[in-house]
Short mmCIF file of C-alpha atoms in Angstrom, two decimals:
data_model
loop_
_atom_site.label_atom_id
_atom_site.label_comp_id
_atom_site.label_asym_id
_atom_site.label_seq_id
_atom_site.Cartn_x
_atom_site.Cartn_y
_atom_site.Cartn_z
CA MET B 1 2.34 11.66 51.19
CA THR B 2 -0.62 11.35 48.84
CA ALA B 3 1.65 11.74 45.81
CA LEU B 4 3.94 8.99 47.11
CA LEU B 5 0.97 6.68 47.64
CA ILE B 6 -0.19 7.30 44.07
CA VAL B 7 3.27 6.49 42.74
CA VAL B 8 3.41 3.28 44.81
CA LEU B 9 -0.06 2.22 43.65
CA PHE B 10 0.86 2.94 40.04
CA ALA B 11 4.06 0.90 40.38
CA VAL B 12 2.13 -2.02 41.92
CA PHE B 13 -0.43 -1.84 39.10
CA LEU B 14 2.30 -1.80 36.47
CA ILE B 15 4.16 -4.75 38.00
CA THR B 16 0.91 -6.72 38.33
CA ASP B 17 -0.02 -5.98 34.70
CA LEU B 18 3.39 -7.11 33.45
CA ALA B 19 3.21 -10.27 35.53
CA VAL B 20 -0.28 -11.12 34.20
CA ARG B 21 0.90 -10.53 30.63
CA ALA B 22 3.96 -12.73 31.15
CA ILE B 23 1.89 -15.54 32.68
CA SER B 24 -0.67 -15.27 29.86
CA LYS B 25 2.07 -15.38 27.25
CA ARG B 26 3.65 -18.47 28.82
CA ALA B 27 0.26 -20.16 29.07
CA SER B 28 -0.47 -19.39 25.42
CA ALA B 29 2.93 -20.75 24.36
CA ALA B 30 2.37 -23.92 26.41
CA ARG B 31 -1.06 -24.40 24.87
CA GLU B 32 0.36 -24.01 21.34
CA LEU B 33 3.10 -26.52 22.15
CA ARG B 34 0.51 -29.05 23.38
CA GLU B 35 -1.59 -28.55 20.26
CA ARG B 36 1.40 -28.98 17.94
CA THR B 37 2.58 -32.06 19.82
CA ALA B 38 -0.91 -33.54 19.41
CA VAL B 39 -0.71 -32.78 15.68
CA LEU B 40 2.52 -34.76 15.44
CA LYS B 41 0.99 -37.77 17.18
CA SER B 42 -2.15 -37.77 15.05
CA ALA B 43 -0.14 -37.35 11.85
CA LEU B 44 1.64 -40.63 12.46
CA GLN B 45 -1.68 -42.44 12.86
CA MET B 46 -3.34 -41.18 9.67
CA ASN B 47 -3.10 -42.81 6.24
CA PHE B 48 -2.62 -40.53 3.22
CA ALA B 49 -1.82 -43.29 0.71
CA SER B 50 -4.53 -42.01 -1.62
CA GLU B 51 -2.43 -38.87 -2.22
CA ALA B 52 1.05 -40.37 -1.99
CA LYS B 53 2.15 -43.73 -0.62
CA SER B 54 4.85 -42.37 1.72
CA LEU B 55 3.07 -39.13 2.67
CA LYS B 56 2.95 -38.10 6.33
CA ARG B 57 1.13 -34.86 7.13
CA ALA B 58 1.19 -32.54 10.13
CA GLU B 59 -0.99 -29.43 9.82
CA VAL B 60 -1.11 -26.77 12.52
CA GLN B 61 -3.58 -23.93 12.95
CA ASN B 62 -2.42 -20.47 11.86
CA ALA B 63 0.76 -21.99 10.43
CA ARG B 64 3.62 -19.65 9.54
CA ALA B 65 3.91 -21.45 6.21
CA SER B 66 3.21 -24.76 4.51
CA ILE B 67 6.25 -26.94 3.74
CA LEU B 68 6.65 -30.07 1.60
CA ALA B 69 9.87 -31.99 2.37
CA VAL B 70 11.22 -34.85 0.24
CA ASP B 71 14.11 -37.09 1.31
CA ASP B 72 14.73 -40.82 0.95
CA GLU B 73 15.85 -41.02 4.60
CA ALA B 74 12.85 -41.45 6.89
CA ILE B 75 14.83 -40.30 9.93
CA VAL B 76 15.55 -36.94 8.27
CA LEU B 77 11.86 -36.48 7.46
CA ASP B 78 10.91 -37.36 11.04
CA SER B 79 13.25 -34.62 12.22
CA PHE B 80 11.71 -32.14 9.80
CA ARG B 81 8.20 -32.83 11.05
CA LYS B 82 9.09 -32.79 14.74
CA ILE B 83 11.23 -29.65 14.62
CA LEU B 84 9.26 -27.53 12.15
CA VAL B 85 5.77 -28.40 13.40
CA LEU B 86 6.74 -27.38 16.94
CA ALA B 87 8.10 -24.14 15.42
CA GLY B 88 4.68 -23.39 13.93
CA PHE B 89 4.94 -24.73 10.35
CA SER B 90 2.63 -27.20 8.62
CA VAL B 91 4.74 -30.00 7.15
CA ASP B 92 4.10 -32.75 4.60
CA THR B 93 6.87 -35.28 3.96
CA VAL B 94 7.40 -37.85 1.20
CA GLU B 95 10.28 -40.15 0.37
CA ASN B 96 10.73 -39.63 -3.39
CA GLY B 97 10.61 -36.94 -6.06
CA PRO B 98 7.67 -38.21 -8.17
CA GLU B 99 5.38 -38.19 -5.12
CA ALA B 100 6.52 -34.67 -4.26
CA LEU B 101 5.66 -33.44 -7.76
CA THR B 102 2.24 -35.08 -7.55
CA LEU B 103 1.51 -33.20 -4.34
CA LEU B 104 2.79 -29.91 -5.76
CA ARG B 105 0.14 -30.15 -8.48
CA ALA B 106 -2.61 -30.58 -5.89
CA ARG B 107 -1.72 -28.44 -2.86
CA PRO B 108 -0.67 -24.77 -2.37
CA TYR B 109 2.65 -25.24 -0.55
CA ASP B 110 4.82 -22.22 0.22
CA PHE B 111 8.11 -24.14 0.39
CA LEU B 112 9.66 -27.30 -1.00
CA PHE B 113 12.66 -28.79 0.84
CA THR B 114 14.35 -31.45 -1.28
CA ASP B 115 17.33 -33.72 -0.67
CA LEU B 116 19.96 -33.82 -3.40
CA LYS B 117 20.93 -37.48 -3.45
CA MET B 118 17.88 -39.70 -3.97
CA PRO B 119 17.30 -42.78 -6.13
CA ASP B 120 15.19 -42.60 -9.29
CA MET B 121 14.92 -38.78 -9.26
CA ASN B 122 17.63 -36.66 -7.70
CA GLY B 123 17.28 -33.23 -6.11
CA VAL B 124 18.42 -31.27 -9.17
CA GLU B 125 15.70 -32.93 -11.25
CA VAL B 126 13.14 -32.22 -8.54
CA VAL B 127 14.15 -28.53 -8.43
CA LYS B 128 13.85 -28.16 -12.23
CA ALA B 129 10.45 -29.88 -12.38
CA ALA B 130 9.09 -28.05 -9.33
CA ARG B 131 10.10 -24.69 -10.78
CA ASP B 132 8.20 -25.48 -13.99
CA LEU B 133 5.12 -26.63 -12.06
CA ARG B 134 5.08 -23.87 -9.44
CA PRO B 135 7.02 -20.71 -10.31
CA ASP B 136 5.67 -19.13 -7.10
CA LEU B 137 7.21 -21.83 -4.87
CA ASP B 138 10.31 -21.20 -2.75
CA ILE B 139 12.67 -24.19 -3.00
CA ALA B 140 15.38 -25.09 -0.49
CA VAL B 141 17.89 -27.90 -0.94
CA ILE B 142 18.97 -30.38 1.76
CA THR B 143 22.61 -31.32 1.25
CA GLY B 144 25.47 -33.20 2.84
CA PHE B 145 28.97 -31.79 3.23
CA GLY B 146 30.21 -33.32 -0.01
CA SER B 147 27.38 -31.88 -2.12
CA ILE B 148 27.51 -28.19 -1.25
CA GLU B 149 28.82 -27.31 -4.70
CA THR B 150 25.87 -29.06 -6.32
CA ALA B 151 23.48 -27.36 -3.90
CA VAL B 152 24.80 -23.97 -4.95
CA GLU B 153 24.43 -25.02 -8.57
CA THR B 154 20.70 -25.70 -8.06
CA MET B 155 20.18 -22.00 -7.46
CA GLN B 156 20.52 -21.36 -11.17
CA TYR B 157 17.51 -23.67 -11.61
CA GLY B 158 15.38 -21.84 -9.04
CA ALA B 159 16.42 -22.97 -5.55
CA VAL B 160 16.64 -20.05 -3.10
CA ASP B 161 18.91 -21.54 -0.39
CA TYR B 162 20.25 -24.78 1.11
CA VAL B 163 20.58 -26.37 4.53
CA GLN B 164 23.37 -28.80 5.35
CA LYS B 165 22.94 -32.20 7.04
CA PRO B 166 23.35 -32.95 9.86
CA PHE B 167 21.59 -29.94 11.39
CA THR B 168 20.60 -29.08 14.93
CA GLU B 169 17.07 -28.17 15.92
CA ASP B 170 18.03 -24.51 16.36
CA GLU B 171 19.79 -24.41 12.97
CA LEU B 172 16.77 -25.83 11.13
CA VAL B 173 14.31 -23.51 12.87
CA ALA B 174 16.51 -20.49 12.15
CA PHE B 175 16.81 -21.57 8.50
CA ALA B 176 13.04 -21.98 8.09
CA ASN B 177 12.34 -18.67 9.84
CA ARG B 178 14.81 -16.89 7.59
CA LEU B 179 13.17 -18.31 4.48
CA ALA B 180 9.70 -17.35 5.75
CA ILE B 181 10.78 -13.77 6.44
CA ARG B 182 12.37 -13.46 3.00
CA ARG B 183 9.31 -14.90 1.29
CA GLU B 184 6.94 -12.55 3.11
CA ALA B 185 9.13 -9.57 2.22
CA ARG B 186 9.15 -10.63 -1.43
CA LEU B 187 5.38 -11.15 -1.53
CA GLU B 188 4.81 -7.80 0.16
CA ALA B 189 7.00 -6.11 -2.44
CA GLN B 190 4.98 -7.79 -5.19
CA ARG B 191 1.71 -6.69 -3.61
CA ARG B 192 2.83 -3.09 -3.54
CA PRO B 193 2.14 -1.31 -6.83
CA THR B 194 5.04 -0.17 -8.93
CA VAL B 195 5.56 3.62 -9.02
CA ARG B 196 8.05 5.00 -11.55
CA VAL B 197 9.32 8.43 -12.48
CA VAL B 198 9.00 8.61 -16.29
CA ALA B 199 9.16 11.00 -19.20
CA PRO B 200 5.69 12.59 -19.68
CA ALA B 201 4.93 10.80 -22.96
CA LEU B 202 5.61 7.35 -21.45
CA ALA B 203 2.47 7.56 -19.34
CA GLU B 204 0.60 6.44 -22.46
CA VAL B 205 2.36 3.08 -22.65
CA VAL B 206 2.92 1.96 -19.03
CA SER B 207 1.06 -1.07 -17.70
CA SER B 208 -2.25 -0.47 -15.94
CA ARG B 209 -0.63 -2.00 -12.85
CA GLU B 210 2.08 0.67 -12.82
CA TYR B 211 1.74 4.23 -11.62
CA CYS B 212 3.92 6.88 -13.19
CA VAL B 213 5.13 10.24 -11.97
CA PRO B 214 6.26 12.83 -14.55
CA GLY B 215 9.96 13.57 -14.36
CA GLY B 216 10.63 17.24 -13.57
CA ALA B 217 7.04 18.03 -12.59
CA PHE B 218 5.69 18.98 -9.18
CA LEU B 219 2.73 17.10 -7.67
CA TYR B 220 -0.02 18.81 -5.69
CA PRO B 221 -1.77 16.97 -2.79
CA GLY B 222 -5.04 17.19 -4.76
CA HIS B 223 -3.51 15.04 -7.55
CA THR B 224 -2.85 17.70 -10.15
CA TRP B 225 0.62 18.41 -11.49
CA ALA B 226 2.59 21.55 -12.33
CA GLN B 227 5.40 21.69 -14.88
CA ILE B 228 7.43 24.92 -15.06
CA ALA B 229 8.11 25.92 -18.65
CA THR B 230 10.71 28.26 -20.10
CA GLY B 231 9.65 31.82 -19.26
CA GLY B 232 8.08 30.84 -15.93
CA GLN B 233 4.66 29.71 -17.18
CA VAL B 234 3.25 26.61 -15.45
CA TRP B 235 1.58 23.77 -17.37
CA VAL B 236 -1.09 21.99 -15.31
CA GLY B 237 -2.91 18.69 -15.61
CA LEU B 238 -4.32 15.61 -13.92
CA ASP B 239 -1.89 13.09 -12.40
CA ASP B 240 -1.72 9.32 -12.96
CA PHE B 241 -3.24 8.44 -9.59
CA ALA B 242 -6.36 10.45 -10.43
CA ARG B 243 -6.41 8.99 -13.94
CA LYS B 244 -6.45 5.41 -12.63
CA ALA B 245 -8.94 6.20 -9.86
CA LEU B 246 -11.38 7.94 -12.23
CA LYS B 247 -10.84 5.36 -15.02
CA THR B 248 -12.92 7.08 -17.73
CA VAL B 249 -14.01 10.66 -18.41
CA GLU B 250 -16.76 11.77 -20.79
CA HIS B 251 -16.43 15.55 -20.54
CA VAL B 252 -14.01 18.15 -19.18
CA ASP B 253 -15.12 21.63 -18.02
CA LEU B 254 -12.11 23.88 -18.60
CA PRO B 255 -11.46 27.29 -17.02
CA ALA B 256 -11.62 30.34 -19.24
CA ALA B 257 -8.45 32.12 -20.26
CA GLY B 258 -8.03 35.10 -17.95
CA THR B 259 -9.47 33.29 -14.91
CA ARG B 260 -7.53 34.06 -11.73
CA VAL B 261 -7.13 31.24 -9.21
CA ARG B 262 -5.47 30.65 -5.88
CA ARG B 263 -3.70 27.41 -5.05
CA GLY B 264 -6.42 25.00 -3.89
CA ASP B 265 -9.17 26.76 -5.86
CA LEU B 266 -11.44 24.82 -8.20
CA LEU B 267 -9.69 24.74 -11.59
CA PHE B 268 -11.46 22.20 -13.80
CA VAL B 269 -14.20 19.56 -13.59
CA VAL B 270 -14.44 16.09 -15.10
CA ARG B 271 -17.73 14.31 -15.74
CA ARG B 272 -18.98 10.78 -16.42
CA GLY B 273 -22.72 10.37 -16.61
CA GLU B 274 -24.15 11.82 -13.41
CA GLU B 275 -20.79 11.73 -11.62
CA ILE B 276 -18.55 14.77 -11.35
CA ALA B 277 -15.17 15.38 -9.78
CA ARG B 278 -13.63 18.79 -9.12
CA LEU B 279 -9.88 19.22 -9.43
CA ARG B 280 -7.88 21.97 -7.73
CA SER B 281 -5.19 24.31 -8.93
CA PRO B 282 -1.64 23.45 -7.78
CA VAL B 283 -0.52 27.09 -8.01
CA SER B 284 -1.94 30.61 -7.80
CA GLY B 285 -2.06 32.86 -10.85
CA GLU B 286 -3.91 33.62 -14.08
CA VAL B 287 -4.99 31.04 -16.64
CA THR B 288 -3.39 32.12 -19.92
CA GLN B 289 -4.19 29.12 -22.11
CA VAL B 290 -6.40 26.01 -22.08
CA ASN B 291 -6.14 22.79 -24.06
CA PRO B 292 -8.90 22.99 -26.72
CA ALA B 293 -8.28 19.35 -27.71
CA LEU B 294 -9.91 18.23 -24.46
CA GLN B 295 -13.23 19.70 -25.57
CA ARG B 296 -13.15 17.58 -28.73
CA ASP B 297 -11.50 14.52 -27.19
CA PRO B 298 -11.81 14.34 -23.37
CA ALA B 299 -10.38 10.81 -23.46
CA ALA B 300 -6.94 12.38 -24.07
CA LEU B 301 -6.95 13.36 -20.40
CA MET B 302 -6.97 9.66 -19.50
CA GLN B 303 -4.75 8.44 -22.34
CA SER B 304 -1.94 10.98 -21.97
CA PRO B 305 -2.27 12.90 -18.68
CA TYR B 306 1.25 14.39 -18.76
CA ASP B 307 1.50 15.15 -22.47
CA ARG B 308 -1.44 15.52 -24.88
CA GLY B 309 -3.90 15.62 -21.99
CA TRP B 310 -2.58 18.78 -20.32
CA VAL B 311 -5.40 21.02 -19.04
CA CYS B 312 -4.19 24.62 -18.95
CA VAL B 313 -1.27 27.01 -18.57
CA ILE B 314 -1.06 29.39 -15.61
CA ALA B 315 1.06 32.53 -15.18
CA PRO B 316 2.00 32.06 -11.50
CA SER B 317 1.79 34.88 -8.99
CA ASP B 318 3.67 33.36 -6.02
CA LEU B 319 5.53 30.36 -7.43
CA ALA B 320 8.63 30.53 -5.23
CA THR B 321 6.56 30.25 -2.06
CA GLU B 322 4.05 27.70 -3.33
CA LEU B 323 6.66 25.26 -4.63
CA LEU B 324 7.44 24.48 -0.98
CA GLY B 325 4.00 22.86 -0.68
CA LEU B 326 4.45 20.62 -3.73
CA ARG B 327 6.30 17.30 -4.13
CA ILE B 328 8.85 16.26 -6.73
CA GLY B 329 11.01 13.16 -7.33
CA LYS B 330 11.37 10.40 -4.69
CA PRO B 331 8.98 11.97 -2.14
CA VAL B 332 6.23 11.61 -4.76
CA VAL B 333 6.92 7.87 -5.10
CA ALA B 334 6.57 7.31 -1.33
CA TRP B 335 3.41 9.45 -1.22
CA TYR B 336 1.90 7.56 -4.17
CA GLN B 337 2.46 4.25 -2.37
CA GLU B 338 0.57 5.58 0.66
CA GLU B 339 -2.28 6.96 -1.45
CA ILE B 340 -2.66 3.74 -3.44
CA ALA B 341 -2.68 1.61 -0.27
CA ARG B 342 -5.33 3.89 1.25
CA LEU B 343 -7.48 3.75 -1.89
CA ARG B 344 -7.31 -0.05 -2.00
CA LYS B 345 -8.45 -0.31 1.62
CA GLU B 346 -11.45 1.88 0.88
CA SER B 347 -12.54 0.05 -2.28
CA PRO B 348 -15.11 -2.78 -2.09
CA GLY B 349 -12.81 -5.31 -3.77
CA GLY B 350 -9.60 -4.13 -2.16
CA ASP B 351 -8.13 -3.22 -5.55
CA GLY B 352 -8.96 0.48 -5.77
CA ALA B 353 -11.87 -0.09 -8.16
CA ALA B 354 -15.45 1.16 -7.84
CA VAL B 355 -14.76 4.01 -5.40
CA PRO B 356 -17.47 6.67 -5.96
CA TRP B 357 -16.24 9.92 -7.48
CA ARG B 358 -17.70 11.87 -4.56
CA ALA B 359 -15.43 9.89 -2.21
CA LEU B 360 -12.45 10.42 -4.51
CA GLU B 361 -13.05 14.14 -4.58
CA SER B 362 -13.46 14.55 -0.82
CA GLY B 363 -10.68 12.15 0.16
CA TYR B 364 -8.03 12.59 -2.52
CA PHE B 365 -8.52 15.55 -4.83
CA GLY B 366 -8.65 18.16 -2.12
CA PRO B 367 -7.66 16.60 1.24
CA GLY B 368 -7.74 19.23 3.95
CA ILE B 369 -8.23 22.11 1.51
CA ALA B 370 -11.31 21.18 -0.52
CA HIS B 371 -13.55 24.16 -1.23
CA THR B 372 -17.31 23.93 -1.60
CA GLU B 373 -17.92 26.08 -4.69
CA PRO B 374 -20.78 24.78 -6.85
CA VAL B 375 -19.84 23.45 -10.25
CA THR B 376 -21.50 26.44 -11.90
CA ASP B 377 -18.68 28.60 -10.51
CA VAL B 378 -16.35 27.12 -13.13
CA VAL B 379 -15.94 29.46 -16.07
CA THR B 380 -15.52 27.25 -19.12
CA ALA B 381 -13.45 28.17 -22.13
CA GLY B 382 -15.39 30.01 -24.75
CA SER B 383 -18.21 31.16 -22.41
#
């Protein structure tokens, strides 16, 4: 009986919670509708002749996007404002191309909607000029049935889509929503850094905005790489993520030939002034060779991490098993994207810069497996 009562009480609670949420959602939607309707009324009463003689403006809070619409038919512009403002967009409207171009120079619109057939300056001319002024702008063309072919033609000049007159309220809202979704997806793709799989030597020439993964090499979670050479030896170095996070290196402490390491053990140390960062071995085995050039020119580690800047060669002791814990190919690209996004969130400027080396070491160069050996435990080449 008690169990049944608990179930009933839980069901009542759940139903009540859902009802409250539904009522709150409807109330919020009604409030937004009232606010947007008020925006429409006030827009008609305001004078924006100082910016453009025919300009009418309707700005909403937390708008989905900002739209500038140009058409020589006032009734079409009235429809744009009424429909799109109620759908959550901020909308400016003007009645000719020159005024639209003036506004594009002054305000950060997301979209331009332009009619094709207008006196003085037609839609094709507006599209061409707008694309020159604002390459970042998304342009949509308003067309009648007889001008669809011309509307399609404008896409070679930079228009992204077209909407046909006459349109219903639902059709226009769906069109604007589709454009907004596509724009946001495009901007998100642009915000994400580019990660490419490249030949090792190409890491020297890629843009600083690009991250590169060495083709054929395995990546360790601590941001060192392992390249299997003929004969089974493994070349090891620092990866491009670590290179860009560290930015500059003044000295490299190398392991001594003959040093035995386990995967995850401290392998080499980089220094810059008082800062140090410890890097871990991607595989277990014995160090058979180190790169003497790094002692003379530690900058090579940053300039050519996958080629001239290699760190050491290891004779592996359990390679077949340990390869299962390393990444290669497409999985590395997805992992890099996650690591870069995480680093940017943690940096003061949101761009991955100025993260202390101590934070890089604890959060990226040995996540979950970082050891605590003092730096003096590193046996440097020649000691």
